[in-house]
Tab-separated table of C-alpha atoms in Angstrom:
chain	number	residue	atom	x	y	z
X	500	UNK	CA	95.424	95.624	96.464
X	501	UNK	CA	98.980	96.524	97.237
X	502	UNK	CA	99.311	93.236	99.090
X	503	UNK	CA	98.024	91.384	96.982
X	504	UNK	CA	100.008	93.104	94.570
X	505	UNK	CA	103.828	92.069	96.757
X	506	UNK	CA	102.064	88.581	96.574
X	507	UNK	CA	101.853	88.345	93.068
X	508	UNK	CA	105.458	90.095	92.574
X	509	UNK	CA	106.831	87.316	94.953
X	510	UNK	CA	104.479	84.673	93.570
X	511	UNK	CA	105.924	85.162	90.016
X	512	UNK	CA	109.748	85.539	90.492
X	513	UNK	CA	109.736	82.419	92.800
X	514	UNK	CA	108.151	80.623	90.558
X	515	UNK	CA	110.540	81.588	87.618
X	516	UNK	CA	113.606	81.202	89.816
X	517	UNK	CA	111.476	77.670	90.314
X	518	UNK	CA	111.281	76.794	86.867
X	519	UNK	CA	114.734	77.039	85.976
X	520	UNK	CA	115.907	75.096	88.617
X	521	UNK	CA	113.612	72.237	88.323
X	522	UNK	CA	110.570	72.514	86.482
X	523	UNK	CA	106.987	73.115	87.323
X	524	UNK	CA	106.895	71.278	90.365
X	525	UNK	CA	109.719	73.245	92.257
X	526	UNK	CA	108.082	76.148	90.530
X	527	UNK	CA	104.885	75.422	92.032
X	528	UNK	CA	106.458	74.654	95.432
X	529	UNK	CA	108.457	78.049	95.439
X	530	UNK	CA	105.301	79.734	94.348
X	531	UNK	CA	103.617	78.564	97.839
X	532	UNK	CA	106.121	78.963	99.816
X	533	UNK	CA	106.580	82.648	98.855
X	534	UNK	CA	103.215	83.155	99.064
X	535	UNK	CA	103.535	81.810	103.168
X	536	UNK	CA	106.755	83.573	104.080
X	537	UNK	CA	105.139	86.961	102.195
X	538	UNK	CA	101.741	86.370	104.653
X	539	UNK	CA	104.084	85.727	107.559
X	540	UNK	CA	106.405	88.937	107.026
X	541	UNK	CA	102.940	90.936	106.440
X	542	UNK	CA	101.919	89.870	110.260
X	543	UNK	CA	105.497	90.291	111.704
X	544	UNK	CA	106.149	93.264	110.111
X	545	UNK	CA	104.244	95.989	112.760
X	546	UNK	CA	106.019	94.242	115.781
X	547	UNK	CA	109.371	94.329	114.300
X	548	UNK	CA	109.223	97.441	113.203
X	549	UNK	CA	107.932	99.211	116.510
X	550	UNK	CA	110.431	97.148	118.843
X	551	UNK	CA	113.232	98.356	116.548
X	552	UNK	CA	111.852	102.126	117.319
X	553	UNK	CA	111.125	101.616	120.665
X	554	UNK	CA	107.828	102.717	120.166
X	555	UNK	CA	105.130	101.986	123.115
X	556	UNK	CA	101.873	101.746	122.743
X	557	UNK	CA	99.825	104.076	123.463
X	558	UNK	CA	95.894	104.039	125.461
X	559	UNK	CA	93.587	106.264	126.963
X	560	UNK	CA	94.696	103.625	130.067
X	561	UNK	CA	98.118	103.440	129.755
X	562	UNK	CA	98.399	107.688	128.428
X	563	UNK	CA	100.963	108.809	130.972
X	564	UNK	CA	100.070	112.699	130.958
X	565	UNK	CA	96.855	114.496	129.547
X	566	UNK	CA	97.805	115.570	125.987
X	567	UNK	CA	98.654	112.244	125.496
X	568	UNK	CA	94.789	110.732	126.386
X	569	UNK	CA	93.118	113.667	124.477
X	570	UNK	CA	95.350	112.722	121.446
X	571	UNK	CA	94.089	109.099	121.648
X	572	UNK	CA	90.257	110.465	122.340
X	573	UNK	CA	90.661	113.097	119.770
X	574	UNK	CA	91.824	110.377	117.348
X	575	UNK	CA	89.162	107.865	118.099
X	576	UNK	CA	86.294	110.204	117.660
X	577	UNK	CA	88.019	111.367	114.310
X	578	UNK	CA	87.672	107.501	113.496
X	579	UNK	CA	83.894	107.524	114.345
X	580	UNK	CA	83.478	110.891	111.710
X	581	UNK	CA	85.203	109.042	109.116
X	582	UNK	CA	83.726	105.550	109.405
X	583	UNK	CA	86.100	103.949	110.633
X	584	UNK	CA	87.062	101.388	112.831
X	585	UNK	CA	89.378	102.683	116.360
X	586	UNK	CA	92.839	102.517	115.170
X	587	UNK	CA	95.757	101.607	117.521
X	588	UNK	CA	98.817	104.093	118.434
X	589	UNK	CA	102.272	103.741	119.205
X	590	UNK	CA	104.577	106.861	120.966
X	591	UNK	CA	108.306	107.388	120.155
X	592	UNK	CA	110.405	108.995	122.828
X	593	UNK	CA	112.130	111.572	120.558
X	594	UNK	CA	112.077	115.378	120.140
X	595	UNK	CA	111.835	115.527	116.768
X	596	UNK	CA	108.137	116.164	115.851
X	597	UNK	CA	107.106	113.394	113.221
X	598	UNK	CA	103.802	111.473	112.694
X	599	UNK	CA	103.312	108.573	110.176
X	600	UNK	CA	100.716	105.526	109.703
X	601	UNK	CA	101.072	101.784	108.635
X	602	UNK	CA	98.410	99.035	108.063
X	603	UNK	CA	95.229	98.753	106.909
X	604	UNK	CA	91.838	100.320	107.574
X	605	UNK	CA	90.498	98.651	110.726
X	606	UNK	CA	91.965	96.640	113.647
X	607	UNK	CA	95.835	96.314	111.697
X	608	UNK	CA	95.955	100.394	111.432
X	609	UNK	CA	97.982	102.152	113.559
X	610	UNK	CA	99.006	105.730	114.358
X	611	UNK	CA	102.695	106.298	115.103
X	612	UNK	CA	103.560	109.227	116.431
X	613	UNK	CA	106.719	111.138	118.826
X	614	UNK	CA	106.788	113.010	121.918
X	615	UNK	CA	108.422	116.315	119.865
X	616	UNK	CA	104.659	116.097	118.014
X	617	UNK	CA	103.280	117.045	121.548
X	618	UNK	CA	105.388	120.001	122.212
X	619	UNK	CA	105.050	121.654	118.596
X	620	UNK	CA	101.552	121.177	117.783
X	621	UNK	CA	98.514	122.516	119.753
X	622	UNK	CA	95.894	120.088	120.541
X	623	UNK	CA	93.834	120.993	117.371
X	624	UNK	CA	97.127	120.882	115.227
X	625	UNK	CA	97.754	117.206	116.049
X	626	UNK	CA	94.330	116.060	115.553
X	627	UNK	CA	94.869	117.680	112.303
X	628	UNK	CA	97.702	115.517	111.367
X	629	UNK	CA	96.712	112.531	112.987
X	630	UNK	CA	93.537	112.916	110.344
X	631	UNK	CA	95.977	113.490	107.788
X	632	UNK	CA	97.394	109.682	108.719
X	633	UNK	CA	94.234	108.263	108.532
X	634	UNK	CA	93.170	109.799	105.544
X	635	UNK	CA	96.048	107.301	104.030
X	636	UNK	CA	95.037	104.057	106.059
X	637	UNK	CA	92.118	104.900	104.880
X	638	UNK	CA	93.092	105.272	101.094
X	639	UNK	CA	94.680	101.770	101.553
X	640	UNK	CA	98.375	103.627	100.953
X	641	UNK	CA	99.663	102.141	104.311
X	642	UNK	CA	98.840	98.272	103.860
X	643	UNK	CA	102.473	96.991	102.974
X	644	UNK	CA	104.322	99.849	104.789
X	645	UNK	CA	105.655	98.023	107.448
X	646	UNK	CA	107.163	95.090	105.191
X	647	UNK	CA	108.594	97.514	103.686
X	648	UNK	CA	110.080	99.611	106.818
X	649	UNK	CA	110.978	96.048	108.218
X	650	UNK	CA	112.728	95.334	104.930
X	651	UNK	CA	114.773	98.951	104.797
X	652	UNK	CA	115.489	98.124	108.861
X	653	UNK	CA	116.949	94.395	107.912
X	654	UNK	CA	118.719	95.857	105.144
X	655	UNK	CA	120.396	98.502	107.062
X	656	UNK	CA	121.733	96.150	109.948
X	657	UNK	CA	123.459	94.251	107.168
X	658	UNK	CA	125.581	96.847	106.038
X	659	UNK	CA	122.993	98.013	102.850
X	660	UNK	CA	122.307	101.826	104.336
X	661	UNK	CA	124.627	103.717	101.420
X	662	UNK	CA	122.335	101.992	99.272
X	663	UNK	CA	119.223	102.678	100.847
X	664	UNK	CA	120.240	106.042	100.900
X	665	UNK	CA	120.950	105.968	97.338
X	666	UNK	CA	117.734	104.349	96.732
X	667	UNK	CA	115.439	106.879	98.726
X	668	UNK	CA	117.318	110.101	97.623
X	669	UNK	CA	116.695	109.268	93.620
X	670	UNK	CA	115.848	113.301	92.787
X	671	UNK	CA	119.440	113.357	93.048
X	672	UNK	CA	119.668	114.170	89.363
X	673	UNK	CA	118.088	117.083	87.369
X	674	UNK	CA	117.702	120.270	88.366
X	675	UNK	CA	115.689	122.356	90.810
X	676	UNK	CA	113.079	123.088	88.856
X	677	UNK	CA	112.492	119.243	87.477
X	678	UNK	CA	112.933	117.961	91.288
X	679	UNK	CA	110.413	120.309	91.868
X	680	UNK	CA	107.771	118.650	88.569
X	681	UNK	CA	108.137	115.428	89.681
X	682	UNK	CA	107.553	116.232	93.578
X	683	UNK	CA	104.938	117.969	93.048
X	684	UNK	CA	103.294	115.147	90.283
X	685	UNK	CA	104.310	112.195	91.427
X	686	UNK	CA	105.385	111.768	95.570
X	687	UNK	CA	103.163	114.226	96.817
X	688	UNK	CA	99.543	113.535	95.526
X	689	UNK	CA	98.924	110.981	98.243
X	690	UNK	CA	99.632	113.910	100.704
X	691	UNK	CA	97.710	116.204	98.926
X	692	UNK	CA	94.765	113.860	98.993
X	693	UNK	CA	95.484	113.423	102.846
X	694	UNK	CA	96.075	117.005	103.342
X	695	UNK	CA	92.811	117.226	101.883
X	696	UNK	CA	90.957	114.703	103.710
X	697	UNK	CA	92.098	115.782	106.836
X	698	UNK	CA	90.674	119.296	105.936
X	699	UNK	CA	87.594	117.909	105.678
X	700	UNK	CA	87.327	115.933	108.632
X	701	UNK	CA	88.190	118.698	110.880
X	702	UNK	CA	86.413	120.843	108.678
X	703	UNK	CA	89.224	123.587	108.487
X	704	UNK	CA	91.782	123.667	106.510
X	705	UNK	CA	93.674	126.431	108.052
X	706	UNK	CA	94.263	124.188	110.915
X	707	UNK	CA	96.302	121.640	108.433
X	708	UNK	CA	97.732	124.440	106.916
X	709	UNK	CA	98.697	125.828	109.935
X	710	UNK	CA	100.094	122.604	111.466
X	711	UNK	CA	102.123	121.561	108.338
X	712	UNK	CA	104.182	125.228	108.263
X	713	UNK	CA	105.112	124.245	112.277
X	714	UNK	CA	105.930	120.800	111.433
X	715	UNK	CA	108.151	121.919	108.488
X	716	UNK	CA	109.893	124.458	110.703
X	717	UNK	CA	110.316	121.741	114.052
X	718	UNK	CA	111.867	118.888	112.080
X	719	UNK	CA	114.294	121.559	110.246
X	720	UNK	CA	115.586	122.743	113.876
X	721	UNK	CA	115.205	119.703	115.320
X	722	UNK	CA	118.150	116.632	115.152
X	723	UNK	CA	117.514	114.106	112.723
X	724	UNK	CA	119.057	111.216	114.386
X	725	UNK	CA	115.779	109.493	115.179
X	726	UNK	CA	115.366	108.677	111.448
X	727	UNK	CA	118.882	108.271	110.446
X	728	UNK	CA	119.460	105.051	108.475
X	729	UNK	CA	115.835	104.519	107.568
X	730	UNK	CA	114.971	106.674	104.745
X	731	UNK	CA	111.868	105.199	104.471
X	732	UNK	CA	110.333	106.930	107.351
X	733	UNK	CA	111.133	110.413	106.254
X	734	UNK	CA	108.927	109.802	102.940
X	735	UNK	CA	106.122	108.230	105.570
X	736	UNK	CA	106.002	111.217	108.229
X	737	UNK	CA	103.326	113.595	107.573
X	738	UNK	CA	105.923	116.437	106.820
X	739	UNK	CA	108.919	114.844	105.516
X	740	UNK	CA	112.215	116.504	107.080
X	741	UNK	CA	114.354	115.973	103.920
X	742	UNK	CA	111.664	117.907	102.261
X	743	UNK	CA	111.945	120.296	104.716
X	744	UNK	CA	115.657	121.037	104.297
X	745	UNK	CA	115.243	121.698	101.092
X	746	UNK	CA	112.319	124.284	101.660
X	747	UNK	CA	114.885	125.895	103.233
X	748	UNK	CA	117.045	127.193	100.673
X	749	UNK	CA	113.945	127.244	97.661
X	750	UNK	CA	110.732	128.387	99.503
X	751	UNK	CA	109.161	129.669	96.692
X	752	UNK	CA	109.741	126.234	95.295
X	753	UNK	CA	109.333	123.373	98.152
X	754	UNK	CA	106.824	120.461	98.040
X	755	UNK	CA	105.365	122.237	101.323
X	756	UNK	CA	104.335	125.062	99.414
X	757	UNK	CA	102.565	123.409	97.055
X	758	UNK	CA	100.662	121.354	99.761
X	759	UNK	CA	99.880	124.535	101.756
X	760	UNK	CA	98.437	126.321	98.189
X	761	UNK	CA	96.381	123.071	97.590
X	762	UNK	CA	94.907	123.350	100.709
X	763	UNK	CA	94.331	126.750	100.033
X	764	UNK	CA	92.746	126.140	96.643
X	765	UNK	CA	90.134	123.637	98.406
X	766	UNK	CA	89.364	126.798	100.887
X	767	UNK	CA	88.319	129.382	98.656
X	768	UNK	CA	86.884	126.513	96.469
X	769	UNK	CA	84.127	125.695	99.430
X	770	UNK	CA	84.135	129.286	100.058
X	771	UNK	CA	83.083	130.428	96.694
């Protein structure tokens, strides 16, 4: 759906922009063309986007210590529980402990995750969040993610980062307490419904409770250079460490709290 959604977004402006140049014809002929260069970006995307974070892939094969095969097991069995086909994975050399997820359900998903994931959760904790990541391949959220990362990367190397900036930080206006509304709302139902579905499939909750709280507190001690100039990956990784900086100062308020009392609310829910 969303692709086919960027399709008909591109489908429709190139055709306008078409039909005020020359009529239907070049309409029609822009129409294709976007149509090609929108399927082409959508298979280039992943490739781009990895080689520009020097990610490596990542195999029980090619795992070069232990946690790093039981992740990949861990995950693939988690794949079998949920119906799903083996996604693939991809390791950034970075301490700053981040996980996120692009692609669709099946042979195009894939699992992105750093070596700071490794040394912050335990072996439980990550499978946690790597169910969390396929709980949104799953939901279809992570089909045009890395057209869009790829985008956000392109635009950056040409100068466009205040922008992006701009773009991604857009609760800068209103208060604290509005911020807080349309966080909690709006950005972070698909997490909640991730959160959730990772829950499930590891059939604890504390353990993705658990795991989010250390993931909030690694990224806010940790350097954020990794991500700097792509926004866009902060609102992707399973905590996000903007979100986390701001925990900081309103913890009674932050988008992590409300995710940790969801998760909460589904415990005593199956408990009861």
């Amino acid at each position: 759906m969303a692709l086919l959604k960027v399709n008909l977004f591109a489908v429709f402006l190139s055709a306008g922009l078409g039909w005020l140049i020359g009529g239907p014809v070049i309409a029609g002929l822009l129409a294709v063309l976007a149509v090609l260069v929108v399927l082409i970006w959508y298979n280039a995307a992943p490739e781009f986007v990895l080689k520009h974070l020097k990610a490596h892939t990542l195999t029980e094969a090619s795992a070069g210590n232990m946690m790093h095969r039981l992740f990949v097991g861990d995950t693939n069995r988690l794949c079998m529980s949920a119906g799903m086909s083996r996604t693939r994975f991809s390791i950034i050399d970075t301490p700053l402990p981040m996980a996120f997820s692009m692609g669709a359900s099946g042979s195009s998903g894939r699992v992105i995750v750093t070596t700071g994931l490794f040394k912050t959760l335990t072996r439980l904790e990550i499978a946690a969040v790597t169910a969390h990541e396929l709980g949104h391949i799953k939901a279809g959220e992570r089909v045009t993610t890395a057209m869009s990362l790829g985008m956000s990367i392109m635009a950056t190397k040409l100068g466009l980062r205040g922008l992006l900036r701009f773009v991604s930080m857009g609760r800068l206006f209103g208060d604290a307490e509005s911020q807080l509304t349309r966080l909690s709302k709006k950005v972070l139902r698909p997490d909640c419904r991730a959160d959730a579905f990772a829950a499930q499939l590891c059939k604890d909750s504390a353990i993705m409770t658990s795991a989010l709280q250390k993931l909030e507190h690694g990224v806010r001690s940790s350097n954020l250079s990794a991500i700097e100039g792509l926004p866009m990956i902060a609102r992707l990784a399973t905590v996000n460490p903007r979100d986390a900086i701001y925990a900081s100062s309103h913890p009674e308020k932050s988008p992590m709290a409300h995710r940790v009392a969801e998760l909460k609310r589904l415990s005593f829910a199956k408990a009861a």
